[in-house]
Tab-separated table of N, CA and C in Angstrom:
chain	number	residue	atom	x	y	z
A	1	MET	N	112.297	100.195	99.955
A	1	MET	CA	111.334	99.359	99.248
A	1	MET	C	109.983	99.451	99.945
A	2	THR	N	108.921	99.417	99.162
A	2	THR	CA	107.593	99.498	99.747
A	2	THR	C	107.197	98.146	100.299
A	3	GLY	N	106.284	98.171	101.256
A	3	GLY	CA	105.825	96.933	101.871
A	3	GLY	C	105.004	96.096	100.910
A	4	ALA	N	104.921	94.813	101.191
A	4	ALA	CA	104.145	93.902	100.348
A	4	ALA	C	102.686	94.345	100.346
A	5	GLY	N	102.121	94.425	99.184
A	5	GLY	CA	100.730	94.820	99.057
A	5	GLY	C	100.493	96.317	99.049
A	6	SER	N	101.518	97.121	99.244
A	6	SER	CA	101.350	98.566	99.234
A	6	SER	C	101.129	99.046	97.803
A	7	PRO	N	100.188	99.971	97.617
A	7	PRO	CA	99.956	100.494	96.266
A	7	PRO	C	100.990	101.537	95.843
A	8	TRP	N	101.885	101.932	96.736
A	8	TRP	CA	102.841	102.999	96.472
A	8	TRP	C	104.172	102.441	95.995
A	9	LEU	N	104.713	103.072	94.950
A	9	LEU	CA	106.002	102.689	94.386
A	9	LEU	C	107.000	103.827	94.555
A	10	THR	N	108.258	103.479	94.716
A	10	THR	CA	109.328	104.471	94.691
A	10	THR	C	109.594	104.824	93.230
A	11	VAL	N	110.396	105.838	93.007
A	11	VAL	CA	110.736	106.229	91.636
A	11	VAL	C	111.465	105.087	90.927
A	12	ARG	N	112.372	104.436	91.619
A	12	ARG	CA	113.110	103.325	91.018
A	12	ARG	C	112.172	102.180	90.629
A	13	GLN	N	111.222	101.860	91.498
A	13	GLN	CA	110.253	100.809	91.194
A	13	GLN	C	109.348	101.224	90.031
A	14	ALA	N	108.942	102.500	90.020
A	14	ALA	CA	108.104	103.007	88.933
A	14	ALA	C	108.846	102.949	87.601
A	15	ALA	N	110.127	103.291	87.617
A	15	ALA	CA	110.928	103.246	86.391
A	15	ALA	C	111.045	101.815	85.883
A	16	THR	N	111.228	100.882	86.790
A	16	THR	CA	111.288	99.469	86.389
A	16	THR	C	109.954	99.038	85.805
A	17	TYR	N	108.866	99.402	86.443
A	17	TYR	CA	107.524	99.069	85.975
A	17	TYR	C	107.282	99.615	84.567
A	18	CYS	N	107.737	100.853	84.323
A	18	CYS	CA	107.528	101.503	83.023
A	18	CYS	C	108.627	101.172	82.013
A	19	GLN	N	109.618	100.422	82.433
A	19	GLN	CA	110.764	100.064	81.603
A	19	GLN	C	111.457	101.310	81.054
A	20	THR	N	111.770	102.205	81.974
A	20	THR	CA	112.458	103.445	81.633
A	20	THR	C	113.412	103.794	82.769
A	21	GLY	N	114.092	104.891	82.652
A	21	GLY	CA	115.005	105.322	83.704
A	21	GLY	C	114.329	106.236	84.703
A	22	PRO	N	114.887	106.334	85.910
A	22	PRO	CA	114.307	107.219	86.928
A	22	PRO	C	114.215	108.675	86.494
A	23	ARG	N	115.164	109.140	85.695
A	23	ARG	CA	115.116	110.545	85.243
A	23	ARG	C	113.852	110.849	84.456
A	24	VAL	N	113.394	109.893	83.666
A	24	VAL	CA	112.168	110.088	82.884
A	24	VAL	C	110.980	110.271	83.824
A	25	ILE	N	110.941	109.486	84.892
A	25	ILE	CA	109.869	109.588	85.874
A	25	ILE	C	109.925	110.952	86.567
A	26	TYR	N	111.111	111.357	87.008
A	26	TYR	CA	111.260	112.664	87.659
A	26	TYR	C	110.837	113.802	86.735
A	27	ARG	N	111.261	113.747	85.473
A	27	ARG	CA	110.911	114.815	84.515
A	27	ARG	C	109.408	114.888	84.279
A	28	ALA	N	108.783	113.726	84.105
A	28	ALA	CA	107.339	113.708	83.864
A	28	ALA	C	106.577	114.240	85.068
A	29	ALA	N	107.018	113.904	86.266
A	29	ALA	CA	106.364	114.411	87.479
A	29	ALA	C	106.580	115.915	87.619
A	30	ALA	N	107.790	116.384	87.344
A	30	ALA	CA	108.107	117.811	87.466
A	30	ALA	C	107.315	118.650	86.470
A	31	SER	N	107.063	118.095	85.284
A	31	SER	CA	106.337	118.843	84.260
A	31	SER	C	104.825	118.756	84.431
A	32	GLY	N	104.369	117.928	85.369
A	32	GLY	CA	102.935	117.799	85.591
A	32	GLY	C	102.273	116.751	84.719
A	33	GLN	N	103.043	116.065	83.885
A	33	GLN	CA	102.474	115.026	83.033
A	33	GLN	C	102.127	113.773	83.819
A	34	LEU	N	102.871	113.529	84.886
A	34	LEU	CA	102.701	112.328	85.695
A	34	LEU	C	102.353	112.727	87.118
A	35	ARG	N	101.260	112.206	87.610
A	35	ARG	CA	100.841	112.475	88.981
A	35	ARG	C	101.777	111.760	89.944
A	36	ALA	N	102.196	112.442	91.001
A	36	ALA	CA	103.097	111.868	91.992
A	36	ALA	C	102.853	112.527	93.344
A	37	ALA	N	103.096	111.773	94.392
A	37	ALA	CA	102.991	112.303	95.754
A	37	ALA	C	104.399	112.574	96.263
A	38	ARG	N	104.618	113.775	96.750
A	38	ARG	CA	105.932	114.141	97.278
A	38	ARG	C	105.926	113.903	98.784
A	39	VAL	N	106.915	113.137	99.235
A	39	VAL	CA	107.052	112.865	100.669
A	39	VAL	C	108.460	113.234	101.110
A	40	GLY	N	108.557	113.818	102.276
A	40	GLY	CA	109.872	114.142	102.822
A	40	GLY	C	110.647	115.124	101.975
A	41	GLY	N	111.773	114.675	101.473
A	41	GLY	CA	112.714	115.523	100.745
A	41	GLY	C	112.234	116.016	99.404
A	42	ARG	N	113.058	116.815	98.814
A	42	ARG	CA	112.739	117.486	97.558
A	42	ARG	C	112.454	116.519	96.409
A	43	ARG	N	113.192	115.403	96.331
A	43	ARG	CA	113.027	114.486	95.213
A	43	ARG	C	112.421	113.143	95.618
A	44	ASP	N	111.915	113.046	96.823
A	44	ASP	CA	111.362	111.791	97.306
A	44	ASP	C	109.899	111.702	96.882
A	45	LEU	N	109.618	110.889	95.869
A	45	LEU	CA	108.275	110.760	95.320
A	45	LEU	C	107.739	109.352	95.532
A	46	ARG	N	106.421	109.242	95.557
A	46	ARG	CA	105.749	107.955	95.556
A	46	ARG	C	104.690	108.006	94.463
A	47	LEU	N	104.531	106.885	93.786
A	47	LEU	CA	103.612	106.816	92.657
A	47	LEU	C	102.752	105.565	92.777
A	48	ARG	N	101.614	105.605	92.137
A	48	ARG	CA	100.708	104.455	92.112
A	48	ARG	C	100.700	103.885	90.698
A	49	MET	N	100.520	102.580	90.599
A	49	MET	CA	100.533	101.942	89.278
A	49	MET	C	99.457	102.507	88.359
A	50	ASP	N	98.286	102.818	88.898
A	50	ASP	CA	97.238	103.359	88.033
A	50	ASP	C	97.616	104.731	87.479
A	51	TRP	N	98.384	105.518	88.262
A	51	TRP	CA	98.877	106.804	87.754
A	51	TRP	C	99.883	106.579	86.638
A	52	LEU	N	100.743	105.579	86.808
A	52	LEU	CA	101.743	105.262	85.786
A	52	LEU	C	101.075	104.764	84.515
A	53	ASP	N	100.072	103.902	84.666
A	53	ASP	CA	99.349	103.387	83.503
A	53	ASP	C	98.668	104.515	82.733
A	54	ALA	N	98.040	105.439	83.465
A	54	ALA	CA	97.375	106.575	82.817
A	54	ALA	C	98.380	107.433	82.062
A	55	TRP	N	99.543	107.666	82.664
A	55	TRP	CA	100.593	108.456	82.015
A	55	TRP	C	101.094	107.765	80.758
A	56	LEU	N	101.320	106.463	80.843
A	56	LEU	CA	101.789	105.726	79.674
A	56	LEU	C	100.758	105.769	78.549
A	57	GLU	N	99.488	105.614	78.893
A	57	GLU	CA	98.426	105.690	77.879
A	57	GLU	C	98.375	107.072	77.238
A	58	GLN	N	98.520	108.104	78.069
A	58	GLN	CA	98.454	109.489	77.594
A	58	GLN	C	99.617	109.822	76.660
A	59	THR	N	100.791	109.286	76.942
A	59	THR	CA	101.971	109.635	76.159
A	59	THR	C	102.261	108.646	75.036
A	60	ALA	N	101.445	107.606	74.924
A	60	ALA	CA	101.668	106.609	73.876
A	60	ALA	C	101.434	107.232	72.501
A	61	SER	N	102.253	106.826	71.563
A	61	SER	CA	102.073	107.282	70.187
A	61	SER	C	101.888	106.056	69.305
A	62	PRO	N	101.247	106.230	68.167
A	62	PRO	CA	101.048	105.087	67.275
A	62	PRO	C	102.392	104.494	66.854
A	63	ALA	N	102.390	103.188	66.662
A	63	ALA	CA	103.614	102.530	66.208
A	63	ALA	C	103.968	103.039	64.831
A	64	ASP	N	105.236	103.226	64.589
A	64	ASP	CA	105.726	103.697	63.301
A	64	ASP	C	105.551	102.604	62.270
A	65	SER	N	104.795	102.865	61.228
A	65	SER	CA	104.545	101.846	60.205
A	65	SER	C	105.804	101.468	59.458
A	66	ARG	N	106.826	102.331	59.477
A	66	ARG	CA	108.086	102.013	58.801
A	66	ARG	C	108.802	100.870	59.500
A	67	ALA	N	108.568	100.686	60.791
A	67	ALA	CA	109.223	99.620	61.529
A	67	ALA	C	108.863	98.250	60.958
A	68	GLU	N	107.634	98.121	60.486
A	68	GLU	CA	107.198	96.849	59.887
A	68	GLU	C	107.906	96.584	58.565
A	69	THR	N	108.181	97.616	57.803
A	69	THR	CA	108.834	97.425	56.504
A	69	THR	C	110.317	97.142	56.652
A	70	LEU	N	110.895	97.476	57.802
A	70	LEU	CA	112.321	97.249	58.008
A	70	LEU	C	112.626	95.805	58.362
A	71	ARG	N	111.643	95.038	58.734
A	71	ARG	CA	111.870	93.639	59.110
A	71	ARG	C	112.077	92.750	57.935
């Protein structure tokens, strides 16, 4: 776990923040869609919330208008 006040998140923390699974974070980082800092081992990444926010904004798609008609 990162220290209090640290801007760096682990993959698990980033996945929780983005409400997704860790695999999605790993895939996005591996494909270059998501900026990440690699530390230590092969899969040990650290991410910043502003990087996650930018990635979410970049990959966001318009809401499906059919969803409103299904209610």
